[in-house]
Coordinates of C-alpha atoms in Angstrom, one line a residue:
X1 CA 0.0 0.0 0.0
X2 CA 2.4 2.7 -1.2
X3 CA 0.0 5.6 -0.2
X4 CA 0.6 4.7 3.5
X5 CA 3.6 7.0 3.4
X6 CA 1.3 10.0 2.9
X7 CA -1.3 8.9 5.4
X8 CA -2.1 11.4 8.2
X9 CA -0.9 10.3 11.7
X10 CA -3.9 10.7 13.9
X11 CA -2.9 8.5 16.9
X12 CA 0.4 7.5 18.4
X13 CA 1.5 4.2 19.9
X14 CA 1.0 5.4 23.4
X15 CA -2.7 6.1 22.8
X16 CA -2.3 9.9 22.3
X17 CA -4.8 11.4 19.9
X18 CA -3.8 14.1 17.4
X19 CA -7.0 16.2 17.8
X20 CA -5.9 18.8 15.3
X21 CA -5.3 16.3 12.5
X22 CA -8.6 14.5 13.2
X23 CA -10.5 17.8 13.0
X24 CA -8.9 18.4 9.6
X25 CA -9.8 14.9 8.4
X26 CA -13.3 15.0 9.9
X27 CA -14.1 11.3 10.2
X28 CA -17.6 10.4 11.2
X29 CA -16.5 8.2 14.1
X30 CA -13.3 7.7 16.1
X31 CA -13.1 4.2 17.5
X32 CA -11.0 3.9 20.7
X33 CA -10.0 0.8 22.7
X34 CA -10.0 2.9 25.9
X35 CA -11.7 5.9 27.3
X36 CA -10.3 9.2 26.0
X37 CA -9.7 12.1 28.4
X38 CA -12.9 14.1 28.8
X39 CA -11.4 17.3 27.3
X40 CA -10.4 15.4 24.1
X41 CA -13.8 13.8 23.8
X42 CA -15.5 17.2 24.1
X43 CA -13.2 18.7 21.5
X44 CA -13.9 15.9 19.0
X45 CA -17.6 15.9 19.6
X46 CA -17.7 19.6 19.3
X47 CA -16.2 19.2 15.9
X48 CA -18.9 16.7 14.9
X49 CA -16.8 13.6 15.4
X50 CA -18.5 10.8 17.3
X51 CA -16.3 8.9 19.8
X52 CA -16.9 5.2 20.4
X53 CA -14.8 3.9 23.4
X54 CA -14.9 0.1 23.8
X55 CA -14.1 -2.2 26.6
X56 CA -11.2 -4.6 25.9
X57 CA -9.1 -7.4 27.2
X58 CA -11.9 -10.0 27.5
X59 CA -13.9 -12.4 25.3
X60 CA -17.2 -10.8 26.3
X61 CA -15.9 -7.3 25.5
X62 CA -14.8 -8.5 22.1
X63 CA -18.2 -9.8 21.1
X64 CA -19.8 -6.6 22.5
X65 CA -17.5 -4.5 20.2
X66 CA -18.6 -6.4 17.1
X67 CA -22.3 -6.0 17.9
X68 CA -22.0 -2.3 18.7
X69 CA -19.9 -1.6 15.6
X70 CA -22.5 -3.4 13.5
X71 CA -25.2 -1.2 14.9
X72 CA -23.2 1.9 14.2
X73 CA -22.4 0.9 10.6
X74 CA -25.9 0.1 9.5
X75 CA -28.4 -2.8 8.8
X76 CA -26.1 -4.8 6.5
X77 CA -23.2 -4.7 9.0
X78 CA -25.5 -5.4 11.9
X79 CA -26.8 -8.6 10.1
X80 CA -23.2 -9.8 9.8
X81 CA -22.4 -8.9 13.4
X82 CA -25.4 -10.9 14.6
X83 CA -24.3 -13.8 12.4
X84 CA -20.9 -13.5 14.0
X85 CA -22.4 -13.6 17.5
X86 CA -24.4 -16.7 16.6
X87 CA -21.3 -18.5 15.3
X88 CA -19.3 -17.5 18.4
X89 CA -22.0 -18.7 20.7
X90 CA -22.3 -22.0 18.8
X91 CA -18.5 -22.5 19.1
X92 CA -18.7 -21.9 22.8
X93 CA -21.4 -24.6 23.0
X94 CA -19.7 -27.1 20.8
X95 CA -16.4 -26.8 22.7
X96 CA -18.1 -26.9 26.2
X97 CA -20.0 -30.1 25.2
X98 CA -16.9 -31.9 24.1
X99 CA -14.8 -30.8 27.1
X100 CA -17.5 -32.0 29.6
X101 CA -16.1 -35.5 29.5
X102 CA -12.5 -34.4 30.3
X103 CA -12.0 -34.1 34.1
X104 CA -9.8 -31.4 35.6
X105 CA -7.0 -33.7 36.3
X106 CA -6.7 -34.6 32.6
X107 CA -6.7 -31.1 31.3
X108 CA -3.6 -30.0 29.5
X109 CA -1.3 -27.5 31.2
X110 CA -0.2 -24.7 28.8
X111 CA 2.3 -21.9 28.8
X112 CA 1.6 -19.0 26.4
X113 CA 4.4 -17.0 24.8
X114 CA 2.6 -13.8 23.8
X115 CA 4.8 -11.7 21.6
X116 CA 8.1 -12.9 23.1
X117 CA 9.3 -16.1 24.7
X118 CA 9.0 -14.8 28.2
X119 CA 6.0 -12.5 27.7
X120 CA 2.8 -14.1 29.0
X121 CA -0.7 -13.5 30.5
X122 CA -2.7 -14.5 33.5
X123 CA -6.1 -13.7 35.0
X124 CA -7.8 -11.4 34.0
X125 CA -6.9 -11.1 30.3
X126 CA -8.2 -12.0 26.9
X127 CA -5.6 -14.7 26.6
X128 CA -6.8 -16.3 29.9
X129 CA -10.4 -16.2 28.5
X130 CA -9.7 -18.1 25.3
X131 CA -7.5 -20.6 27.2
X132 CA -10.4 -21.2 29.6
X133 CA -12.8 -21.7 26.8
X134 CA -10.4 -24.0 25.0
X135 CA -9.9 -26.3 28.0
X136 CA -6.3 -25.3 28.7
X137 CA -4.9 -24.9 32.2
X138 CA -2.8 -21.7 32.0
X139 CA 0.3 -22.2 34.2
X140 CA 0.6 -18.4 34.5
X141 CA -3.0 -17.8 35.6
X142 CA -2.1 -16.5 39.0
X143 CA 1.3 -14.9 38.2
X144 CA 0.1 -11.3 37.7
X145 CA -3.0 -11.1 39.9
X146 CA -2.3 -7.6 41.1
X147 CA -2.2 -6.1 37.6
X148 CA -5.3 -4.8 35.8
X149 CA -4.3 -6.5 32.5
X150 CA -2.4 -9.4 34.0
X151 CA 0.3 -9.5 31.3
X152 CA 4.0 -9.2 31.9
X153 CA 7.4 -10.8 31.6
X154 CA 7.8 -14.2 33.2
X155 CA 11.0 -15.8 34.5
X156 CA 12.4 -18.9 32.7
X157 CA 12.7 -20.4 36.2
X158 CA 9.0 -20.1 36.8
X159 CA 8.2 -21.7 33.4
X160 CA 10.6 -24.6 34.1
X161 CA 9.0 -25.1 37.5
X162 CA 5.5 -25.0 35.9
X163 CA 6.7 -27.6 33.4
X164 CA 3.8 -27.1 30.9
X165 CA 2.6 -30.0 28.7
X166 CA 2.2 -27.6 25.8
X167 CA 3.6 -24.3 24.8
X168 CA 1.6 -22.0 22.5
X169 CA 3.5 -19.1 20.9
X170 CA 1.9 -16.1 19.2
X171 CA 4.9 -15.8 16.9
X172 CA 6.3 -18.6 14.8
X173 CA 9.9 -17.2 15.4
X174 CA 9.4 -17.4 19.1
X175 CA 8.2 -21.0 18.8
X176 CA 11.3 -21.9 16.9
X177 CA 13.5 -20.2 19.6
X178 CA 11.8 -22.1 22.4
X179 CA 12.1 -25.3 20.5
X180 CA 15.8 -24.9 19.8
X181 CA 17.4 -22.9 22.6
X182 CA 19.2 -25.2 25.1
X183 CA 17.8 -23.4 28.2
X184 CA 14.3 -24.6 27.3
X185 CA 15.2 -28.2 26.6
X186 CA 14.1 -29.5 30.1
X187 CA 10.6 -28.2 29.7
X188 CA 8.2 -31.1 29.1
X189 CA 6.5 -29.4 26.1
X190 CA 9.8 -29.0 24.4
X191 CA 11.0 -32.5 25.2
X192 CA 7.9 -34.0 23.8
X193 CA 7.7 -31.8 20.7
X194 CA 4.5 -29.9 21.7
X195 CA 5.4 -26.3 20.9
X196 CA 2.8 -24.7 18.6
X197 CA 2.7 -21.3 16.8
X198 CA -0.7 -19.7 17.0
X199 CA -2.7 -19.6 13.7
X200 CA -2.7 -16.3 11.9
X201 CA -5.1 -15.0 9.3
X202 CA -5.9 -11.4 8.8
X203 CA -4.3 -11.1 12.2
X204 CA -3.3 -13.5 14.9
X205 CA -6.4 -15.4 16.1
X206 CA -5.4 -14.9 19.7
X207 CA -5.5 -11.1 19.5
X208 CA -8.5 -8.9 20.1
X209 CA -10.1 -9.2 16.6
X210 CA -13.2 -11.0 15.4
X211 CA -11.0 -14.0 14.4
X212 CA -11.1 -14.8 18.1
X213 CA -14.2 -16.9 17.3
X214 CA -11.8 -19.5 15.9
X215 CA -9.1 -19.1 18.5
X216 CA -10.5 -21.2 21.3
X217 CA -11.8 -23.9 18.9
X218 CA -8.2 -24.4 17.7
X219 CA -6.5 -25.1 21.0
X220 CA -9.4 -27.3 22.1
X221 CA -9.0 -29.5 19.0
X222 CA -5.2 -29.4 19.3
X223 CA -5.0 -30.3 22.9
X224 CA -7.9 -32.9 22.9
X225 CA -7.9 -34.4 19.4
X226 CA -9.9 -37.5 20.4
X227 CA -12.8 -35.4 21.8
X228 CA -12.7 -33.1 18.8
X229 CA -12.2 -35.7 16.1
X230 CA -15.4 -34.5 14.3
X231 CA -14.0 -30.9 14.1
X232 CA -12.0 -30.2 10.9
X233 CA -10.2 -26.9 11.5
X234 CA -9.5 -26.5 7.8
X235 CA -13.3 -26.5 7.0
X236 CA -14.1 -24.4 10.0
X237 CA -11.6 -21.8 8.8
X238 CA -12.9 -21.9 5.2
X239 CA -16.5 -21.4 6.4
X240 CA -15.7 -18.6 8.8
X241 CA -13.9 -16.4 6.4
X242 CA -16.5 -17.1 3.7
X243 CA -19.5 -16.4 5.9
X244 CA -18.1 -13.5 8.0
X245 CA -15.6 -11.7 5.7
X246 CA -16.8 -12.8 2.3
X247 CA -13.4 -14.2 1.5
X248 CA -13.1 -17.5 -0.3
X249 CA -9.8 -19.1 0.8
X250 CA -8.0 -21.7 -1.2
X251 CA -6.4 -24.7 0.4
X252 CA -2.9 -23.3 0.4
X253 CA -4.0 -20.2 2.2
X254 CA -5.8 -22.3 4.8
X255 CA -2.7 -24.4 5.3
X256 CA -0.6 -21.2 5.8
X257 CA -3.1 -19.9 8.4
X258 CA -2.9 -23.1 10.3
X259 CA 0.8 -23.9 10.0
X260 CA 1.4 -24.2 13.7
X261 CA 3.4 -27.2 14.7
X262 CA 7.2 -27.1 15.3

């Protein structure tokens, strides 16, 4: 997208909003993942720019954002948003039904590398939510209990002590590092070859995008293949992108999205 070099910079990485630039561009709506300062919101609304601030960092907040956005963008978008909610709820049901027969002592213990080998999440967080839905026991669940977003850097010593059965890495490069670096070799997941890179489509499925509807279905079917033998992630992926995004994926694209095992 060569024109990106000429695009106006309206927000910065730290969440700062360039009010003057937005007032020049005059968008109808500014979507924000957090509440803006009252003074900024008043300025924007005074200039005729609606401000939509959404909750984040949880599964429920994600589905809520999709529905509200559909309402704001009109009847066609709302119809897709409701279809999305129906698919999401159906996936919750399908996964929960299949996990019912797996007792707590047989659930798989997982370490999540979220953006770096030692970066992870606990409770509360979006990552914790999809691991809960997918039947994974997050070894880091209680590590950051005093933090509002419960995500931080872990110590390798804690990971080794936690000795997860499986490691899921957001990035394929981090999965490769974990698999090959000698300091990880005594972790059960590494010894047994159960280090996975998270699927990635338009974005990583584990991030706060609507692709999250597939995210918890993927670890559940990966961690408990016998209970999910009737779930074909290739066909689930094909149908989701066709029905929600209107994208017809070919087999090679689906394989690339799901290329996760190292």
